[in-house]
Amino acid sequence: MSLKTLVVDDHEAARLGLMELLVGTAISVAQTVPDGESALRYLDEDRFDAVLIDVQMKKMDGLTLLTSIRQAHPNLPVVLISAYDYPVYLARAVANGAHDYVLKSDSATKIEQTLSHACENGSAYPGGRLDNVRKKMSETIRSTQLPPELPVTSREAQVLRHIAFGLSNREIAKSLGISVETVKEHVQNILRKTGASDRTDVAVRAVRLGLVD
């Protein structure tokens, strides 16, 4: 069974390239659009099995579009695609509800497997890039396992890991299922306990100490 897919990318060559790459696979590229506004309009007018969205777009970036899609179509399988597998992209994809994440350099088989798994199971491909980051973000951190430079509680350590991944307070709240105000309290406690000057300072320390490895 072919999966009716909407492709969103602001580069025409990339859209055409994906269409050509996926010929003969289970992915049927039914429509391609150059921006988020067009994508939202098509999603309201037609039914798609999945959406493949470029992360870096000028008019509306892929993560912003993902957030809008989640509000209007909470269960629609959405996979992000990018030339880069930056941890911040992956972590933000997890927090904002992406099903999975592929690279533009991935093979047709890899992209097909990822989209098919997202549609059939509603989750990321096991052991894939996004699945690994999602597990890391949800992992419980015992305060006794932390180095002395990070004298924080287990929950604060989770928040700190999210900060190190580059997430905003809103994204941290969504990822951990807590309120934005609670996140703000944790952030203030983390800064006070570590003596860090700001989020950037404490994020650099967390990365250096291996909290996001």
mmCIF file with all atom_site columns, N, CA, C and O in Angstrom, residues 18-53:
data_model
loop_
_atom_site.group_PDB
_atom_site.id
_atom_site.type_symbol
_atom_site.label_atom_id
_atom_site.label_alt_id
_atom_site.label_comp_id
_atom_site.label_asym_id
_atom_site.label_entity_id
_atom_site.label_seq_id
_atom_site.pdbx_PDB_ins_code
_atom_site.Cartn_x
_atom_site.Cartn_y
_atom_site.Cartn_z
_atom_site.occupancy
_atom_site.B_iso_or_equiv
_atom_site.pdbx_formal_charge
_atom_site.auth_seq_id
_atom_site.auth_comp_id
_atom_site.auth_asym_id
_atom_site.auth_atom_id
_atom_site.pdbx_PDB_model_num
ATOM 1   N N  . LEU A 1 18 ? 13.455 14.587 -4.113 1.00 0.00 ? 18 LEU A N  1
ATOM 2   C CA . LEU A 1 18 ? 12.769 13.621 -3.254 1.00 0.00 ? 18 LEU A CA 1
ATOM 3   C C  . LEU A 1 18 ? 11.730 12.829 -4.047 1.00 0.00 ? 18 LEU A C  1
ATOM 4   O O  . LEU A 1 18 ? 11.577 11.618 -3.854 1.00 0.00 ? 18 LEU A O  1
ATOM 5   N N  . MET A 1 19 ? 11.015 13.511 -4.923 1.00 0.00 ? 19 MET A N  1
ATOM 6   C CA . MET A 1 19 ? 10.030 12.819 -5.756 1.00 0.00 ? 19 MET A CA 1
ATOM 7   C C  . MET A 1 19 ? 10.709 11.724 -6.584 1.00 0.00 ? 19 MET A C  1
ATOM 8   O O  . MET A 1 19 ? 10.226 10.595 -6.655 1.00 0.00 ? 19 MET A O  1
ATOM 9   N N  . GLU A 1 20 ? 11.843 12.072 -7.184 1.00 0.00 ? 20 GLU A N  1
ATOM 10  C CA . GLU A 1 20 ? 12.577 11.123 -8.012 1.00 0.00 ? 20 GLU A CA 1
ATOM 11  C C  . GLU A 1 20 ? 13.155 9.989  -7.167 1.00 0.00 ? 20 GLU A C  1
ATOM 12  O O  . GLU A 1 20 ? 13.102 8.815  -7.557 1.00 0.00 ? 20 GLU A O  1
ATOM 13  N N  . LEU A 1 21 ? 13.697 10.347 -6.001 1.00 0.00 ? 21 LEU A N  1
ATOM 14  C CA . LEU A 1 21 ? 14.316 9.353  -5.130 1.00 0.00 ? 21 LEU A CA 1
ATOM 15  C C  . LEU A 1 21 ? 13.321 8.293  -4.667 1.00 0.00 ? 21 LEU A C  1
ATOM 16  O O  . LEU A 1 21 ? 13.664 7.114  -4.547 1.00 0.00 ? 21 LEU A O  1
ATOM 17  N N  . LEU A 1 22 ? 12.086 8.722  -4.411 1.00 0.00 ? 22 LEU A N  1
ATOM 18  C CA . LEU A 1 22 ? 11.101 7.823  -3.808 1.00 0.00 ? 22 LEU A CA 1
ATOM 19  C C  . LEU A 1 22 ? 10.234 7.081  -4.820 1.00 0.00 ? 22 LEU A C  1
ATOM 20  O O  . LEU A 1 22 ? 9.340  6.325  -4.433 1.00 0.00 ? 22 LEU A O  1
ATOM 21  N N  . VAL A 1 23 ? 10.496 7.281  -6.099 1.00 0.00 ? 23 VAL A N  1
ATOM 22  C CA . VAL A 1 23 ? 9.782  6.516  -7.123 1.00 0.00 ? 23 VAL A CA 1
ATOM 23  C C  . VAL A 1 23 ? 10.098 5.027  -6.945 1.00 0.00 ? 23 VAL A C  1
ATOM 24  O O  . VAL A 1 23 ? 11.243 4.634  -6.771 1.00 0.00 ? 23 VAL A O  1
ATOM 25  N N  . GLY A 1 24 ? 9.047  4.215  -6.959 1.00 0.00 ? 24 GLY A N  1
ATOM 26  C CA . GLY A 1 24 ? 9.241  2.769  -6.807 1.00 0.00 ? 24 GLY A CA 1
ATOM 27  C C  . GLY A 1 24 ? 9.227  2.288  -5.374 1.00 0.00 ? 24 GLY A C  1
ATOM 28  O O  . GLY A 1 24 ? 9.359  1.093  -5.113 1.00 0.00 ? 24 GLY A O  1
ATOM 29  N N  . THR A 1 25 ? 9.070  3.212  -4.418 1.00 0.00 ? 25 THR A N  1
ATOM 30  C CA . THR A 1 25 ? 8.972  2.835  -3.006 1.00 0.00 ? 25 THR A CA 1
ATOM 31  C C  . THR A 1 25 ? 7.507  2.874  -2.572 1.00 0.00 ? 25 THR A C  1
ATOM 32  O O  . THR A 1 25 ? 6.615  3.168  -3.374 1.00 0.00 ? 25 THR A O  1
ATOM 33  N N  . ALA A 1 26 ? 7.267  2.604  -1.299 1.00 0.00 ? 26 ALA A N  1
ATOM 34  C CA . ALA A 1 26 ? 5.908  2.655  -0.757 1.00 0.00 ? 26 ALA A CA 1
ATOM 35  C C  . ALA A 1 26 ? 5.448  4.079  -0.497 1.00 0.00 ? 26 ALA A C  1
ATOM 36  O O  . ALA A 1 26 ? 4.305  4.302  -0.090 1.00 0.00 ? 26 ALA A O  1
ATOM 37  N N  . ILE A 1 27 ? 6.332  5.043  -0.730 1.00 0.00 ? 27 ILE A N  1
ATOM 38  C CA . ILE A 1 27 ? 6.011  6.450  -0.492 1.00 0.00 ? 27 ILE A CA 1
ATOM 39  C C  . ILE A 1 27 ? 5.549  7.098  -1.789 1.00 0.00 ? 27 ILE A C  1
ATOM 40  O O  . ILE A 1 27 ? 6.302  7.202  -2.750 1.00 0.00 ? 27 ILE A O  1
ATOM 41  N N  . SER A 1 28 ? 4.308  7.530  -1.805 1.00 0.00 ? 28 SER A N  1
ATOM 42  C CA . SER A 1 28 ? 3.751  8.208  -2.967 1.00 0.00 ? 28 SER A CA 1
ATOM 43  C C  . SER A 1 28 ? 3.708  9.714  -2.687 1.00 0.00 ? 28 SER A C  1
ATOM 44  O O  . SER A 1 28 ? 2.905  10.177 -1.866 1.00 0.00 ? 28 SER A O  1
ATOM 45  N N  . VAL A 1 29 ? 4.606  10.463 -3.317 1.00 0.00 ? 29 VAL A N  1
ATOM 46  C CA . VAL A 1 29 ? 4.628  11.916 -3.115 1.00 0.00 ? 29 VAL A CA 1
ATOM 47  C C  . VAL A 1 29 ? 3.467  12.514 -3.908 1.00 0.00 ? 29 VAL A C  1
ATOM 48  O O  . VAL A 1 29 ? 3.553  12.739 -5.114 1.00 0.00 ? 29 VAL A O  1
ATOM 49  N N  . ALA A 1 30 ? 2.362  12.741 -3.208 1.00 0.00 ? 30 ALA A N  1
ATOM 50  C CA . ALA A 1 30 ? 1.143  13.208 -3.860 1.00 0.00 ? 30 ALA A CA 1
ATOM 51  C C  . ALA A 1 30 ? 1.154  14.700 -4.125 1.00 0.00 ? 30 ALA A C  1
ATOM 52  O O  . ALA A 1 30 ? 0.490  15.185 -5.044 1.00 0.00 ? 30 ALA A O  1
ATOM 53  N N  . GLN A 1 31 ? 1.909  15.440 -3.307 1.00 0.00 ? 31 GLN A N  1
ATOM 54  C CA . GLN A 1 31 ? 1.946  16.894 -3.452 1.00 0.00 ? 31 GLN A CA 1
ATOM 55  C C  . GLN A 1 31 ? 3.236  17.427 -2.845 1.00 0.00 ? 31 GLN A C  1
ATOM 56  O O  . GLN A 1 31 ? 3.695  16.924 -1.811 1.00 0.00 ? 31 GLN A O  1
ATOM 57  N N  . THR A 1 32 ? 3.815  18.433 -3.488 1.00 0.00 ? 32 THR A N  1
ATOM 58  C CA . THR A 1 32 ? 4.963  19.137 -2.906 1.00 0.00 ? 32 THR A CA 1
ATOM 59  C C  . THR A 1 32 ? 4.626  20.615 -2.835 1.00 0.00 ? 32 THR A C  1
ATOM 60  O O  . THR A 1 32 ? 3.965  21.156 -3.734 1.00 0.00 ? 32 THR A O  1
ATOM 61  N N  . VAL A 1 33 ? 5.060  21.274 -1.765 1.00 0.00 ? 33 VAL A N  1
ATOM 62  C CA . VAL A 1 33 ? 4.802  22.705 -1.583 1.00 0.00 ? 33 VAL A CA 1
ATOM 63  C C  . VAL A 1 33 ? 6.071  23.391 -1.077 1.00 0.00 ? 33 VAL A C  1
ATOM 64  O O  . VAL A 1 33 ? 6.904  22.758 -0.420 1.00 0.00 ? 33 VAL A O  1
ATOM 65  N N  . PRO A 1 34 ? 6.215  24.707 -1.346 1.00 0.00 ? 34 PRO A N  1
ATOM 66  C CA . PRO A 1 34 ? 7.445  25.410 -0.989 1.00 0.00 ? 34 PRO A CA 1
ATOM 67  C C  . PRO A 1 34 ? 7.443  26.100 0.374  1.00 0.00 ? 34 PRO A C  1
ATOM 68  O O  . PRO A 1 34 ? 8.457  26.661 0.772  1.00 0.00 ? 34 PRO A O  1
ATOM 69  N N  . ASP A 1 35 ? 6.311  26.084 1.076  1.00 0.00 ? 35 ASP A N  1
ATOM 70  C CA . ASP A 1 35 ? 6.271  26.803 2.355  1.00 0.00 ? 35 ASP A CA 1
ATOM 71  C C  . ASP A 1 35 ? 5.202  26.237 3.284  1.00 0.00 ? 35 ASP A C  1
ATOM 72  O O  . ASP A 1 35 ? 4.330  25.467 2.871  1.00 0.00 ? 35 ASP A O  1
ATOM 73  N N  . GLY A 1 36 ? 5.297  26.660 4.541  1.00 0.00 ? 36 GLY A N  1
ATOM 74  C CA . GLY A 1 36 ? 4.401  26.156 5.565  1.00 0.00 ? 36 GLY A CA 1
ATOM 75  C C  . GLY A 1 36 ? 2.955  26.548 5.374  1.00 0.00 ? 36 GLY A C  1
ATOM 76  O O  . GLY A 1 36 ? 2.040  25.754 5.646  1.00 0.00 ? 36 GLY A O  1
ATOM 77  N N  . GLU A 1 37 ? 2.700  27.766 4.923  1.00 0.00 ? 37 GLU A N  1
ATOM 78  C CA . GLU A 1 37 ? 1.328  28.225 4.719  1.00 0.00 ? 37 GLU A CA 1
ATOM 79  C C  . GLU A 1 37 ? 0.612  27.350 3.694  1.00 0.00 ? 37 GLU A C  1
ATOM 80  O O  . GLU A 1 37 ? -0.549 26.960 3.884  1.00 0.00 ? 37 GLU A O  1
ATOM 81  N N  . SER A 1 38 ? 1.303  27.040 2.603  1.00 0.00 ? 38 SER A N  1
ATOM 82  C CA . SER A 1 38 ? 0.725  26.174 1.577  1.00 0.00 ? 38 SER A CA 1
ATOM 83  C C  . SER A 1 38 ? 0.472  24.780 2.128  1.00 0.00 ? 38 SER A C  1
ATOM 84  O O  . SER A 1 38 ? -0.551 24.148 1.831  1.00 0.00 ? 38 SER A O  1
ATOM 85  N N  . ALA A 1 39 ? 1.401  24.300 2.942  1.00 0.00 ? 39 ALA A N  1
ATOM 86  C CA . ALA A 1 39 ? 1.254  22.973 3.534  1.00 0.00 ? 39 ALA A CA 1
ATOM 87  C C  . ALA A 1 39 ? 0.006  22.897 4.406  1.00 0.00 ? 39 ALA A C  1
ATOM 88  O O  . ALA A 1 39 ? -0.784 21.946 4.312  1.00 0.00 ? 39 ALA A O  1
ATOM 89  N N  . LEU A 1 40 ? -0.187 23.902 5.246  1.00 0.00 ? 40 LEU A N  1
ATOM 90  C CA . LEU A 1 40 ? -1.355 23.911 6.134  1.00 0.00 ? 40 LEU A CA 1
ATOM 91  C C  . LEU A 1 40 ? -2.651 23.978 5.335  1.00 0.00 ? 40 LEU A C  1
ATOM 92  O O  . LEU A 1 40 ? -3.648 23.339 5.701  1.00 0.00 ? 40 LEU A O  1
ATOM 93  N N  . ARG A 1 41 ? -2.644 24.706 4.246  1.00 0.00 ? 41 ARG A N  1
ATOM 94  C CA . ARG A 1 41 ? -3.833 24.805 3.399  1.00 0.00 ? 41 ARG A CA 1
ATOM 95  C C  . ARG A 1 41 ? -4.160 23.451 2.766  1.00 0.00 ? 41 ARG A C  1
ATOM 96  O O  . ARG A 1 41 ? -5.314 23.017 2.775  1.00 0.00 ? 41 ARG A O  1
ATOM 97  N N  . TYR A 1 42 ? -3.156 22.770 2.234  1.00 0.00 ? 42 TYR A N  1
ATOM 98  C CA . TYR A 1 42 ? -3.386 21.452 1.630  1.00 0.00 ? 42 TYR A CA 1
ATOM 99  C C  . TYR A 1 42 ? -3.849 20.436 2.666  1.00 0.00 ? 42 TYR A C  1
ATOM 100 O O  . TYR A 1 42 ? -4.697 19.578 2.377  1.00 0.00 ? 42 TYR A O  1
ATOM 101 N N  . LEU A 1 43 ? -3.296 20.521 3.863  1.00 0.00 ? 43 LEU A N  1
ATOM 102 C CA . LEU A 1 43 ? -3.691 19.581 4.910  1.00 0.00 ? 43 LEU A CA 1
ATOM 103 C C  . LEU A 1 43 ? -5.141 19.778 5.330  1.00 0.00 ? 43 LEU A C  1
ATOM 104 O O  . LEU A 1 43 ? -5.810 18.833 5.757  1.00 0.00 ? 43 LEU A O  1
ATOM 105 N N  . ASP A 1 44 ? -5.631 21.004 5.230  1.00 0.00 ? 44 ASP A N  1
ATOM 106 C CA . ASP A 1 44 ? -7.026 21.282 5.558  1.00 0.00 ? 44 ASP A CA 1
ATOM 107 C C  . ASP A 1 44 ? -7.966 20.838 4.443  1.00 0.00 ? 44 ASP A C  1
ATOM 108 O O  . ASP A 1 44 ? -9.135 20.526 4.691  1.00 0.00 ? 44 ASP A O  1
ATOM 109 N N  . GLU A 1 45 ? -7.455 20.804 3.209  1.00 0.00 ? 45 GLU A N  1
ATOM 110 C CA . GLU A 1 45 ? -8.296 20.498 2.046  1.00 0.00 ? 45 GLU A CA 1
ATOM 111 C C  . GLU A 1 45 ? -8.258 19.041 1.622  1.00 0.00 ? 45 GLU A C  1
ATOM 112 O O  . GLU A 1 45 ? -9.166 18.572 0.936  1.00 0.00 ? 45 GLU A O  1
ATOM 113 N N  . ASP A 1 46 ? -7.230 18.300 2.011  1.00 0.00 ? 46 ASP A N  1
ATOM 114 C CA . ASP A 1 46 ? -7.065 16.931 1.534  1.00 0.00 ? 46 ASP A CA 1
ATOM 115 C C  . ASP A 1 46 ? -6.556 16.049 2.667  1.00 0.00 ? 46 ASP A C  1
ATOM 116 O O  . ASP A 1 46 ? -6.155 16.536 3.725  1.00 0.00 ? 46 ASP A O  1
ATOM 117 N N  . ARG A 1 47 ? -6.569 14.746 2.436  1.00 0.00 ? 47 ARG A N  1
ATOM 118 C CA . ARG A 1 47 ? -6.087 13.801 3.446  1.00 0.00 ? 47 ARG A CA 1
ATOM 119 C C  . ARG A 1 47 ? -4.763 13.212 2.994  1.00 0.00 ? 47 ARG A C  1
ATOM 120 O O  . ARG A 1 47 ? -4.622 12.742 1.861  1.00 0.00 ? 47 ARG A O  1
ATOM 121 N N  . PHE A 1 48 ? -3.793 13.242 3.889  1.00 0.00 ? 48 PHE A N  1
ATOM 122 C CA . PHE A 1 48 ? -2.478 12.668 3.612  1.00 0.00 ? 48 PHE A CA 1
ATOM 123 C C  . PHE A 1 48 ? -2.146 11.652 4.698  1.00 0.00 ? 48 PHE A C  1
ATOM 124 O O  . PHE A 1 48 ? -2.569 11.788 5.847  1.00 0.00 ? 48 PHE A O  1
ATOM 125 N N  . ASP A 1 49 ? -1.366 10.644 4.308  1.00 0.00 ? 49 ASP A N  1
ATOM 126 C CA . ASP A 1 49 ? -0.933 9.644  5.284  1.00 0.00 ? 49 ASP A CA 1
ATOM 127 C C  . ASP A 1 49 ? 0.263  10.126 6.095  1.00 0.00 ? 49 ASP A C  1
ATOM 128 O O  . ASP A 1 49 ? 0.467  9.684  7.230  1.00 0.00 ? 49 ASP A O  1
ATOM 129 N N  . ALA A 1 50 ? 1.065  11.011 5.509  1.00 0.00 ? 50 ALA A N  1
ATOM 130 C CA . ALA A 1 50 ? 2.275  11.492 6.191  1.00 0.00 ? 50 ALA A CA 1
ATOM 131 C C  . ALA A 1 50 ? 2.725  12.818 5.577  1.00 0.00 ? 50 ALA A C  1
ATOM 132 O O  . ALA A 1 50 ? 2.346  13.164 4.450  1.00 0.00 ? 50 ALA A O  1
ATOM 133 N N  . VAL A 1 51 ? 3.547  13.530 6.340  1.00 0.00 ? 51 VAL A N  1
ATOM 134 C CA . VAL A 1 51 ? 4.136  14.781 5.865  1.00 0.00 ? 51 VAL A CA 1
ATOM 135 C C  . VAL A 1 51 ? 5.643  14.716 6.096  1.00 0.00 ? 51 VAL A C  1
ATOM 136 O O  . VAL A 1 51 ? 6.092  14.323 7.173  1.00 0.00 ? 51 VAL A O  1
ATOM 137 N N  . LEU A 1 52 ? 6.399  15.106 5.076  1.00 0.00 ? 52 LEU A N  1
ATOM 138 C CA . LEU A 1 52 ? 7.864  15.156 5.161  1.00 0.00 ? 52 LEU A CA 1
ATOM 139 C C  . LEU A 1 52 ? 8.272  16.612 5.032  1.00 0.00 ? 52 LEU A C  1
ATOM 140 O O  . LEU A 1 52 ? 8.023  17.252 4.002  1.00 0.00 ? 52 LEU A O  1
ATOM 141 N N  . ILE A 1 53 ? 8.880  17.172 6.085  1.00 0.00 ? 53 ILE A N  1
ATOM 142 C CA . ILE A 1 53 ? 9.126  18.619 6.167  1.00 0.00 ? 53 ILE A CA 1
ATOM 143 C C  . ILE A 1 53 ? 10.610 18.930 6.326  1.00 0.00 ? 53 ILE A C  1
ATOM 144 O O  . ILE A 1 53 ? 11.280 18.390 7.210  1.00 0.00 ? 53 ILE A O  1
#
